[in-house]
Amino acid sequence: VVQRAERLLVVSDDLGRVAVDQYQAGPARIRVIPNGCDAAIFHPGDRAAARAAFALPVDAEVVLYVGRLVAEKGRRELMDATRLLAPTRPALKVVLVGEGPLQGELAERIAREKINVILAGAQPPAEVARWMAAADLVTLPSYSEGHPNVLVEALACGRPVVTTPVGGIPEVVDAGSGVLVTVRDAEGLSKGLANVLDRRWDEAALASRFSRDWRQVAYDTLAACDQALLQSHAVAAHAR
């Protein structure tokens, strides 16, 4: 299917390379259409008000993860990093928004090790945006990714990120928007989190990095489909 498609739409340059290298896709048929972000929901918000809504201390250091609670997203490494940071950062609070098969394991570990982690469960987009407003940073220490929406949304909310250089993530994150850490490295993750927490970040500058909305994604997708149809019709006409 990949080899015969008139157009192959991917969300990152990295996935385009994967399609060529592993599935023998024709490079000329690939179109990269990055994900968008709903600016009506994800935009800078009042941190103090958001923390009050969630009963978080004003002076807390809030690290937020949003996504499935699965090992491949670096959940265990994040727990290890939290434990490493706890002795020197008593104000640290890690919030996990989402559900998944590791939920029971994480809850048991939080209770056993008495680490300051909040399991907030799955939340609708508006609540995710409010959690981002409450946070100091958003982290996604994944083993693999495409073009993660959560990082785009975090930056749109003016929040720096700590993540891994996998898949299309380096196309979204650079030194001006966060820190990239080694995959499956809890100590490196703890240092990356501390680095970002210790720096001052320009909320407005971070938020301005992504102004691409889903309407533009739709337009780009339509254009790619129109182009494929025109090319197909031209080939068919030539054959006649």
mmCIF file of N, CA, C and O in Angstrom, residues 33-127:
data_model
loop_
_atom_site.group_PDB
_atom_site.id
_atom_site.type_symbol
_atom_site.label_atom_id
_atom_site.label_comp_id
_atom_site.label_asym_id
_atom_site.label_seq_id
_atom_site.Cartn_x
_atom_site.Cartn_y
_atom_site.Cartn_z
ATOM 1 N N ILE A 33 3.026 16.753 6.614
ATOM 2 C CA ILE A 33 1.987 17.669 7.099
ATOM 3 C C ILE A 33 1.979 17.580 8.630
ATOM 4 O O ILE A 33 1.338 16.701 9.213
ATOM 5 N N PRO A 34 2.710 18.464 9.313
ATOM 6 C CA PRO A 34 2.780 18.399 10.777
ATOM 7 C C PRO A 34 1.415 18.628 11.424
ATOM 8 O O PRO A 34 0.538 19.287 10.852
ATOM 9 N N ASN A 35 1.269 18.094 12.617
ATOM 10 C CA ASN A 35 0.037 18.288 13.379
ATOM 11 C C ASN A 35 -0.166 19.763 13.740
ATOM 12 O O ASN A 35 0.789 20.530 13.814
ATOM 13 N N GLY A 36 -1.407 20.117 13.963
ATOM 14 C CA GLY A 36 -1.740 21.470 14.379
ATOM 15 C C GLY A 36 -2.065 21.537 15.860
ATOM 16 O O GLY A 36 -1.847 20.583 16.611
ATOM 17 N N CYS A 37 -2.579 22.668 16.267
ATOM 18 C CA CYS A 37 -2.907 22.886 17.679
ATOM 19 C C CYS A 37 -4.113 23.818 17.749
ATOM 20 O O CYS A 37 -4.193 24.797 16.995
ATOM 21 N N ASP A 38 -5.044 23.516 18.624
ATOM 22 C CA ASP A 38 -6.241 24.343 18.799
ATOM 23 C C ASP A 38 -5.918 25.495 19.753
ATOM 24 O O ASP A 38 -5.927 25.331 20.965
ATOM 25 N N ALA A 39 -5.620 26.657 19.169
ATOM 26 C CA ALA A 39 -5.223 27.818 19.978
ATOM 27 C C ALA A 39 -6.359 28.347 20.838
ATOM 28 O O ALA A 39 -6.114 29.104 21.787
ATOM 29 N N ALA A 40 -7.593 27.970 20.520
ATOM 30 C CA ALA A 40 -8.714 28.390 21.360
ATOM 31 C C ALA A 40 -8.664 27.691 22.719
ATOM 32 O O ALA A 40 -9.225 28.183 23.704
ATOM 33 N N ILE A 41 -7.982 26.553 22.775
ATOM 34 C CA ILE A 41 -7.863 25.791 24.021
ATOM 35 C C ILE A 41 -6.463 25.925 24.606
ATOM 36 O O ILE A 41 -6.289 26.173 25.806
ATOM 37 N N PHE A 42 -5.451 25.760 23.754
ATOM 38 C CA PHE A 42 -4.061 25.725 24.232
ATOM 39 C C PHE A 42 -3.382 27.064 23.969
ATOM 40 O O PHE A 42 -3.007 27.389 22.846
ATOM 41 N N HIS A 43 -3.238 27.830 25.032
ATOM 42 C CA HIS A 43 -2.626 29.154 24.990
ATOM 43 C C HIS A 43 -2.172 29.486 26.405
ATOM 44 O O HIS A 43 -2.590 28.840 27.377
ATOM 45 N N PRO A 44 -1.297 30.486 26.574
ATOM 46 C CA PRO A 44 -0.837 30.822 27.926
ATOM 47 C C PRO A 44 -1.998 31.158 28.858
ATOM 48 O O PRO A 44 -2.951 31.834 28.463
ATOM 49 N N GLY A 45 -1.904 30.642 30.077
ATOM 50 C CA GLY A 45 -2.952 30.887 31.071
ATOM 51 C C GLY A 45 -2.361 31.359 32.385
ATOM 52 O O GLY A 45 -1.143 31.397 32.565
ATOM 53 N N ASP A 46 -3.222 31.716 33.286
ATOM 54 C CA ASP A 46 -2.819 32.226 34.601
ATOM 55 C C ASP A 46 -2.367 31.060 35.481
ATOM 56 O O ASP A 46 -3.186 30.236 35.904
ATOM 57 N N ARG A 47 -1.070 30.986 35.757
ATOM 58 C CA ARG A 47 -0.530 29.869 36.538
ATOM 59 C C ARG A 47 -1.106 29.844 37.952
ATOM 60 O O ARG A 47 -1.503 28.785 38.457
ATOM 61 N N ALA A 48 -1.166 30.990 38.603
ATOM 62 C CA ALA A 48 -1.664 31.030 39.982
ATOM 63 C C ALA A 48 -3.118 30.570 40.059
ATOM 64 O O ALA A 48 -3.497 29.809 40.957
ATOM 65 N N ALA A 49 -3.936 31.025 39.104
ATOM 66 C CA ALA A 49 -5.347 30.637 39.097
ATOM 67 C C ALA A 49 -5.499 29.142 38.836
ATOM 68 O O ALA A 49 -6.325 28.467 39.459
ATOM 69 N N ALA A 50 -4.678 28.613 37.910
ATOM 70 C CA ALA A 50 -4.752 27.184 37.605
ATOM 71 C C ALA A 50 -4.331 26.354 38.815
ATOM 72 O O ALA A 50 -4.956 25.337 39.131
ATOM 73 N N ARG A 51 -3.300 26.795 39.500
ATOM 74 C CA ARG A 51 -2.859 26.048 40.685
ATOM 75 C C ARG A 51 -3.899 26.105 41.800
ATOM 76 O O ARG A 51 -4.116 25.110 42.507
ATOM 77 N N ALA A 52 -4.543 27.239 41.935
ATOM 78 C CA ALA A 52 -5.607 27.345 42.945
ATOM 79 C C ALA A 52 -6.736 26.375 42.619
ATOM 80 O O ALA A 52 -7.304 25.736 43.523
ATOM 81 N N ALA A 53 -7.059 26.231 41.322
ATOM 82 C CA ALA A 53 -8.141 25.329 40.917
ATOM 83 C C ALA A 53 -7.819 23.876 41.249
ATOM 84 O O ALA A 53 -8.721 23.080 41.547
ATOM 85 N N PHE A 54 -6.530 23.524 41.218
ATOM 86 C CA PHE A 54 -6.123 22.148 41.504
ATOM 87 C C PHE A 54 -5.566 21.985 42.919
ATOM 88 O O PHE A 54 -5.014 20.923 43.249
ATOM 89 N N ALA A 55 -5.698 23.022 43.735
ATOM 90 C CA ALA A 55 -5.202 22.994 45.115
ATOM 91 C C ALA A 55 -3.710 22.691 45.186
ATOM 92 O O ALA A 55 -3.232 21.961 46.068
ATOM 93 N N LEU A 56 -2.953 23.276 44.249
ATOM 94 C CA LEU A 56 -1.502 23.140 44.240
ATOM 95 C C LEU A 56 -0.870 24.357 44.895
ATOM 96 O O LEU A 56 -1.326 25.481 44.682
ATOM 97 N N PRO A 57 0.183 24.196 45.662
ATOM 98 C CA PRO A 57 0.861 25.357 46.273
ATOM 99 C C PRO A 57 1.393 26.308 45.204
ATOM 100 O O PRO A 57 1.861 25.880 44.149
ATOM 101 N N VAL A 58 1.327 27.572 45.488
ATOM 102 C CA VAL A 58 1.801 28.585 44.540
ATOM 103 C C VAL A 58 3.281 28.404 44.252
ATOM 104 O O VAL A 58 3.744 28.623 43.121
ATOM 105 N N ASP A 59 4.062 27.980 45.259
ATOM 106 C CA ASP A 59 5.508 27.867 45.096
ATOM 107 C C ASP A 59 5.969 26.459 44.717
ATOM 108 O O ASP A 59 7.161 26.149 44.755
ATOM 109 N N ALA A 60 5.047 25.595 44.328
ATOM 110 C CA ALA A 60 5.425 24.230 43.939
ATOM 111 C C ALA A 60 6.197 24.242 42.620
ATOM 112 O O ALA A 60 6.066 25.166 41.809
ATOM 113 N N GLU A 61 7.012 23.227 42.405
ATOM 114 C CA GLU A 61 7.661 22.990 41.116
ATOM 115 C C GLU A 61 6.891 21.853 40.447
ATOM 116 O O GLU A 61 7.035 20.686 40.818
ATOM 117 N N VAL A 62 6.054 22.210 39.491
ATOM 118 C CA VAL A 62 5.099 21.248 38.928
ATOM 119 C C VAL A 62 5.589 20.732 37.580
ATOM 120 O O VAL A 62 5.764 21.494 36.625
ATOM 121 N N VAL A 63 5.807 19.422 37.519
ATOM 122 C CA VAL A 63 6.201 18.727 36.290
ATOM 123 C C VAL A 63 4.989 17.941 35.806
ATOM 124 O O VAL A 63 4.411 17.153 36.564
ATOM 125 N N LEU A 64 4.610 18.140 34.557
ATOM 126 C CA LEU A 64 3.389 17.526 34.025
ATOM 127 C C LEU A 64 3.707 16.539 32.913
ATOM 128 O O LEU A 64 4.510 16.827 32.023
ATOM 129 N N TYR A 65 3.078 15.377 32.977
ATOM 130 C CA TYR A 65 3.080 14.418 31.877
ATOM 131 C C TYR A 65 1.640 14.220 31.433
ATOM 132 O O TYR A 65 0.741 14.060 32.258
ATOM 133 N N VAL A 66 1.407 14.202 30.119
ATOM 134 C CA VAL A 66 0.071 13.960 29.570
ATOM 135 C C VAL A 66 0.185 12.851 28.531
ATOM 136 O O VAL A 66 0.951 12.971 27.564
ATOM 137 N N GLY A 67 -0.548 11.764 28.727
ATOM 138 C CA GLY A 67 -0.509 10.680 27.752
ATOM 139 C C GLY A 67 -0.838 9.347 28.390
ATOM 140 O O GLY A 67 -1.192 9.261 29.566
ATOM 141 N N ARG A 68 -0.695 8.304 27.604
ATOM 142 C CA ARG A 68 -0.965 6.955 28.091
ATOM 143 C C ARG A 68 0.046 6.555 29.162
ATOM 144 O O ARG A 68 1.230 6.877 29.073
ATOM 145 N N LEU A 69 -0.426 5.841 30.163
ATOM 146 C CA LEU A 69 0.456 5.343 31.222
ATOM 147 C C LEU A 69 0.985 3.979 30.787
ATOM 148 O O LEU A 69 0.479 2.926 31.185
ATOM 149 N N VAL A 70 2.002 4.032 29.928
ATOM 150 C CA VAL A 70 2.632 2.823 29.398
ATOM 151 C C VAL A 70 4.145 2.972 29.524
ATOM 152 O O VAL A 70 4.678 4.085 29.556
ATOM 153 N N ALA A 71 4.841 1.845 29.566
ATOM 154 C CA ALA A 71 6.289 1.866 29.741
ATOM 155 C C ALA A 71 6.984 2.609 28.609
ATOM 156 O O ALA A 71 7.989 3.299 28.825
ATOM 157 N N GLU A 72 6.453 2.470 27.379
ATOM 158 C CA GLU A 72 7.094 3.074 26.211
ATOM 159 C C GLU A 72 7.126 4.594 26.263
ATOM 160 O O GLU A 72 7.875 5.229 25.523
ATOM 161 N N LYS A 73 6.324 5.188 27.121
ATOM 162 C CA LYS A 73 6.325 6.645 27.274
ATOM 163 C C LYS A 73 7.295 7.112 28.370
ATOM 164 O O LYS A 73 7.297 8.286 28.744
ATOM 165 N N GLY A 74 8.081 6.170 28.909
ATOM 166 C CA GLY A 74 9.072 6.542 29.915
ATOM 167 C C GLY A 74 8.501 6.780 31.297
ATOM 168 O O GLY A 74 9.080 7.519 32.097
ATOM 169 N N ARG A 75 7.371 6.123 31.596
ATOM 170 C CA ARG A 75 6.735 6.341 32.893
ATOM 171 C C ARG A 75 7.610 5.889 34.056
ATOM 172 O O ARG A 75 7.688 6.547 35.074
ATOM 173 N N ARG A 76 8.248 4.719 33.908
ATOM 174 C CA ARG A 76 9.074 4.234 35.019
ATOM 175 C C ARG A 76 10.292 5.131 35.219
ATOM 176 O O ARG A 76 10.690 5.408 36.357
ATOM 177 N N GLU A 77 10.895 5.588 34.134
ATOM 178 C CA GLU A 77 12.035 6.489 34.253
ATOM 179 C C GLU A 77 11.646 7.799 34.915
ATOM 180 O O GLU A 77 12.424 8.363 35.703
ATOM 181 N N LEU A 78 10.437 8.279 34.631
ATOM 182 C CA LEU A 78 9.979 9.513 35.260
ATOM 183 C C LEU A 78 9.792 9.317 36.757
ATOM 184 O O LEU A 78 10.125 10.195 37.556
ATOM 185 N N MET A 79 9.295 8.164 37.157
ATOM 186 C CA MET A 79 9.168 7.877 38.589
ATOM 187 C C MET A 79 10.539 7.819 39.249
ATOM 188 O O MET A 79 10.748 8.362 40.341
ATOM 189 N N ASP A 80 11.498 7.173 38.577
ATOM 190 C CA ASP A 80 12.859 7.105 39.113
ATOM 191 C C ASP A 80 13.461 8.499 39.225
ATOM 192 O O ASP A 80 14.133 8.831 40.223
ATOM 193 N N ALA A 81 13.270 9.317 38.206
ATOM 194 C CA ALA A 81 13.809 10.681 38.223
ATOM 195 C C ALA A 81 13.187 11.496 39.346
ATOM 196 O O ALA A 81 13.867 12.294 40.003
ATOM 197 N N THR A 82 11.901 11.307 39.585
ATOM 198 C CA THR A 82 11.221 12.011 40.679
ATOM 199 C C THR A 82 11.838 11.637 42.021
ATOM 200 O O THR A 82 12.087 12.505 42.875
ATOM 201 N N ARG A 83 12.098 10.350 42.191
ATOM 202 C CA ARG A 83 12.720 9.890 43.442
ATOM 203 C C ARG A 83 14.123 10.481 43.607
ATOM 204 O O ARG A 83 14.512 10.878 44.713
ATOM 205 N N LEU A 84 14.884 10.571 42.511
ATOM 206 C CA LEU A 84 16.235 11.137 42.574
ATOM 207 C C LEU A 84 16.216 12.617 42.946
ATOM 208 O O LEU A 84 17.100 13.113 43.642
ATOM 209 N N LEU A 85 15.200 13.334 42.467
ATOM 210 C CA LEU A 85 15.121 14.774 42.702
ATOM 211 C C LEU A 85 14.533 15.130 44.067
ATOM 212 O O LEU A 85 14.782 16.221 44.586
ATOM 213 N N ALA A 86 13.764 14.230 44.635
ATOM 214 C CA ALA A 86 13.014 14.539 45.861
ATOM 215 C C ALA A 86 13.871 15.088 47.007
ATOM 216 O O ALA A 86 13.466 16.061 47.664
ATOM 217 N N PRO A 87 15.063 14.541 47.288
ATOM 218 C CA PRO A 87 15.832 15.045 48.438
ATOM 219 C C PRO A 87 16.258 16.503 48.324
ATOM 220 O O PRO A 87 16.378 17.196 49.342
ATOM 221 N N THR A 88 16.501 16.967 47.102
ATOM 222 C CA THR A 88 16.987 18.340 46.920
ATOM 223 C C THR A 88 15.905 19.299 46.441
ATOM 224 O O THR A 88 16.126 20.507 46.411
ATOM 225 N N ARG A 89 14.739 18.773 46.051
ATOM 226 C CA ARG A 89 13.656 19.638 45.568
ATOM 227 C C ARG A 89 12.361 19.251 46.279
ATOM 228 O O ARG A 89 11.468 18.623 45.704
ATOM 229 N N PRO A 90 12.217 19.646 47.534
ATOM 230 C CA PRO A 90 11.027 19.260 48.312
ATOM 231 C C PRO A 90 9.730 19.830 47.770
ATOM 232 O O PRO A 90 8.656 19.311 48.080
ATOM 233 N N ALA A 91 9.805 20.881 46.947
ATOM 234 C CA ALA A 91 8.588 21.482 46.395
ATOM 235 C C ALA A 91 8.133 20.798 45.115
ATOM 236 O O ALA A 91 7.105 21.174 44.536
ATOM 237 N N LEU A 92 8.874 19.790 44.652
ATOM 238 C CA LEU A 92 8.554 19.125 43.395
ATOM 239 C C LEU A 92 7.262 18.328 43.479
ATOM 240 O O LEU A 92 7.047 17.574 44.425
ATOM 241 N N LYS A 93 6.405 18.515 42.478
ATOM 242 C CA LYS A 93 5.189 17.714 42.339
ATOM 243 C C LYS A 93 5.088 17.274 40.887
ATOM 244 O O LYS A 93 5.134 18.105 39.966
ATOM 245 N N VAL A 94 4.967 15.974 40.676
ATOM 246 C CA VAL A 94 4.827 15.424 39.331
ATOM 247 C C VAL A 94 3.379 14.994 39.135
ATOM 248 O O VAL A 94 2.825 14.271 39.970
ATOM 249 N N VAL A 95 2.775 15.466 38.060
ATOM 250 C CA VAL A 95 1.367 15.167 37.773
ATOM 251 C C VAL A 95 1.290 14.337 36.498
ATOM 252 O O VAL A 95 1.833 14.726 35.458
ATOM 253 N N LEU A 96 0.627 13.184 36.580
ATOM 254 C CA LEU A 96 0.439 12.315 35.424
ATOM 255 C C LEU A 96 -1.023 12.384 35.002
ATOM 256 O O LEU A 96 -1.914 11.941 35.737
ATOM 257 N N VAL A 97 -1.275 12.947 33.835
ATOM 258 C CA VAL A 97 -2.630 13.030 33.287
ATOM 259 C C VAL A 97 -2.772 11.945 32.226
ATOM 260 O O VAL A 97 -2.042 11.946 31.233
ATOM 261 N N GLY A 98 -3.677 11.031 32.438
ATOM 262 C CA GLY A 98 -3.885 9.946 31.489
ATOM 263 C C GLY A 98 -4.187 8.648 32.206
ATOM 264 O O GLY A 98 -4.156 8.573 33.438
ATOM 265 N N GLU A 99 -4.470 7.626 31.418
ATOM 266 C CA GLU A 99 -4.755 6.296 31.952
ATOM 267 C C GLU A 99 -3.968 5.279 31.145
ATOM 268 O O GLU A 99 -3.438 5.584 30.075
ATOM 269 N N GLY A 100 -3.896 4.046 31.656
ATOM 270 C CA GLY A 100 -3.195 3.008 30.923
ATOM 271 C C GLY A 100 -2.833 1.837 31.810
ATOM 272 O O GLY A 100 -3.094 1.850 33.026
ATOM 273 N N PRO A 101 -2.213 0.817 31.229
ATOM 274 C CA PRO A 101 -1.948 -0.429 31.961
ATOM 275 C C PRO A 101 -0.986 -0.294 33.142
ATOM 276 O O PRO A 101 -0.973 -1.159 34.010
ATOM 277 N N LEU A 102 -0.188 0.769 33.190
ATOM 278 C CA LEU A 102 0.734 0.944 34.314
ATOM 279 C C LEU A 102 0.106 1.662 35.503
ATOM 280 O O LEU A 102 0.772 1.873 36.513
ATOM 281 N N GLN A 103 -1.162 2.007 35.414
ATOM 282 C CA GLN A 103 -1.780 2.821 36.450
ATOM 283 C C GLN A 103 -1.688 2.167 37.834
ATOM 284 O O GLN A 103 -1.324 2.816 38.822
ATOM 285 N N GLY A 104 -2.016 0.874 37.910
ATOM 286 C CA GLY A 104 -1.961 0.175 39.194
ATOM 287 C C GLY A 104 -0.551 0.106 39.741
ATOM 288 O O GLY A 104 -0.316 0.341 40.930
ATOM 289 N N GLU A 105 0.395 -0.210 38.876
ATOM 290 C CA GLU A 105 1.800 -0.287 39.294
ATOM 291 C C GLU A 105 2.300 1.058 39.811
ATOM 292 O O GLU A 105 2.987 1.130 40.842
ATOM 293 N N LEU A 106 1.938 2.128 39.105
ATOM 294 C CA LEU A 106 2.375 3.460 39.516
ATOM 295 C C LEU A 106 1.753 3.860 40.843
ATOM 296 O O LEU A 106 2.434 4.414 41.714
ATOM 297 N N ALA A 107 0.465 3.579 41.014
ATOM 298 C CA ALA A 107 -0.209 3.920 42.273
ATOM 299 C C ALA A 107 0.436 3.186 43.447
ATOM 300 O O ALA A 107 0.653 3.758 44.528
ATOM 301 N N GLU A 108 0.760 1.910 43.235
ATOM 302 C CA GLU A 108 1.398 1.120 44.294
ATOM 303 C C GLU A 108 2.776 1.693 44.635
ATOM 304 O O GLU A 108 3.141 1.793 45.815
ATOM 305 N N ARG A 109 3.512 2.086 43.602
ATOM 306 C CA ARG A 109 4.853 2.622 43.843
ATOM 307 C C ARG A 109 4.794 3.975 44.555
ATOM 308 O O ARG A 109 5.607 4.258 45.438
ATOM 309 N N ILE A 110 3.850 4.806 44.171
ATOM 310 C CA ILE A 110 3.690 6.113 44.823
ATOM 311 C C ILE A 110 3.431 5.927 46.319
ATOM 312 O O ILE A 110 4.022 6.613 47.163
ATOM 313 N N ALA A 111 2.548 4.978 46.642
ATOM 314 C CA ALA A 111 2.223 4.724 48.050
ATOM 315 C C ALA A 111 3.412 4.124 48.794
ATOM 316 O O ALA A 111 3.696 4.507 49.939
ATOM 317 N N ARG A 112 4.118 3.199 48.152
ATOM 318 C CA ARG A 112 5.229 2.501 48.807
ATOM 319 C C ARG A 112 6.423 3.420 49.035
ATOM 320 O O ARG A 112 7.022 3.426 50.115
ATOM 321 N N GLU A 113 6.775 4.215 48.026
ATOM 322 C CA GLU A 113 7.976 5.041 48.098
ATOM 323 C C GLU A 113 7.683 6.459 48.593
ATOM 324 O O GLU A 113 8.603 7.239 48.809
ATOM 325 N N LYS A 114 6.393 6.765 48.751
ATOM 326 C CA LYS A 114 5.977 8.086 49.233
ATOM 327 C C LYS A 114 6.597 9.226 48.402
ATOM 328 O O LYS A 114 7.099 10.210 48.938
ATOM 329 N N ILE A 115 6.547 9.043 47.081
ATOM 330 C CA ILE A 115 7.030 10.097 46.186
ATOM 331 C C ILE A 115 5.861 10.991 45.793
ATOM 332 O O ILE A 115 4.713 10.548 45.730
ATOM 333 N N ASN A 116 6.174 12.253 45.545
ATOM 334 C CA ASN A 116 5.136 13.261 45.348
ATOM 335 C C ASN A 116 4.637 13.264 43.905
ATOM 336 O O ASN A 116 5.003 14.128 43.101
ATOM 337 N N VAL A 117 3.826 12.280 43.590
ATOM 338 C CA VAL A 117 3.269 12.137 42.245
ATOM 339 C C VAL A 117 1.752 12.075 42.356
ATOM 340 O O VAL A 117 1.210 11.367 43.206
ATOM 341 N N ILE A 118 1.075 12.831 41.499
ATOM 342 C CA ILE A 118 -0.381 12.868 41.469
ATOM 343 C C ILE A 118 -0.867 12.152 40.223
ATOM 344 O O ILE A 118 -0.454 12.486 39.100
ATOM 345 N N LEU A 119 -1.729 11.149 40.389
ATOM 346 C CA LEU A 119 -2.368 10.483 39.253
ATOM 347 C C LEU A 119 -3.699 11.184 39.011
ATOM 348 O O LEU A 119 -4.674 10.976 39.740
ATOM 349 N N ALA A 120 -3.733 12.036 37.982
ATOM 350 C CA ALA A 120 -4.925 12.859 37.734
ATOM 351 C C ALA A 120 -5.949 12.190 36.837
ATOM 352 O O ALA A 120 -7.056 12.714 36.667
ATOM 353 N N GLY A 121 -5.605 11.035 36.239
ATOM 354 C CA GLY A 121 -6.542 10.348 35.358
ATOM 355 C C GLY A 121 -6.675 11.038 34.009
ATOM 356 O O GLY A 121 -6.041 12.051 33.726
ATOM 357 N N ALA A 122 -7.532 10.472 33.173
ATOM 358 C CA ALA A 122 -7.783 11.063 31.852
ATOM 359 C C ALA A 122 -8.575 12.353 32.001
ATOM 360 O O ALA A 122 -9.453 12.456 32.864
ATOM 361 N N GLN A 123 -8.259 13.331 31.177
ATOM 362 C CA GLN A 123 -8.911 14.639 31.265
ATOM 363 C C GLN A 123 -9.270 15.143 29.866
ATOM 364 O O GLN A 123 -8.565 14.860 28.902
ATOM 365 N N PRO A 124 -10.364 15.923 29.742
ATOM 366 C CA PRO A 124 -10.704 16.525 28.447
ATOM 367 C C PRO A 124 -9.701 17.616 28.094
ATOM 368 O O PRO A 124 -8.960 18.103 28.971
ATOM 369 N N PRO A 125 -9.629 18.026 26.827
ATOM 370 C CA PRO A 125 -8.627 19.001 26.397
ATOM 371 C C PRO A 125 -8.570 20.280 27.222
ATOM 372 O O PRO A 125 -7.485 20.771 27.537
ATOM 373 N N ALA A 126 -9.726 20.831 27.599
ATOM 374 C CA ALA A 126 -9.719 22.078 28.360
ATOM 375 C C ALA A 126 -9.038 21.910 29.711
ATOM 376 O O ALA A 126 -8.320 22.802 30.180
ATOM 377 N N GLU A 127 -9.232 20.743 30.339
ATOM 378 C CA GLU A 127 -8.580 20.488 31.617
ATOM 379 C C GLU A 127 -7.086 20.226 31.431
ATOM 380 O O GLU A 127 -6.271 20.616 32.269
#
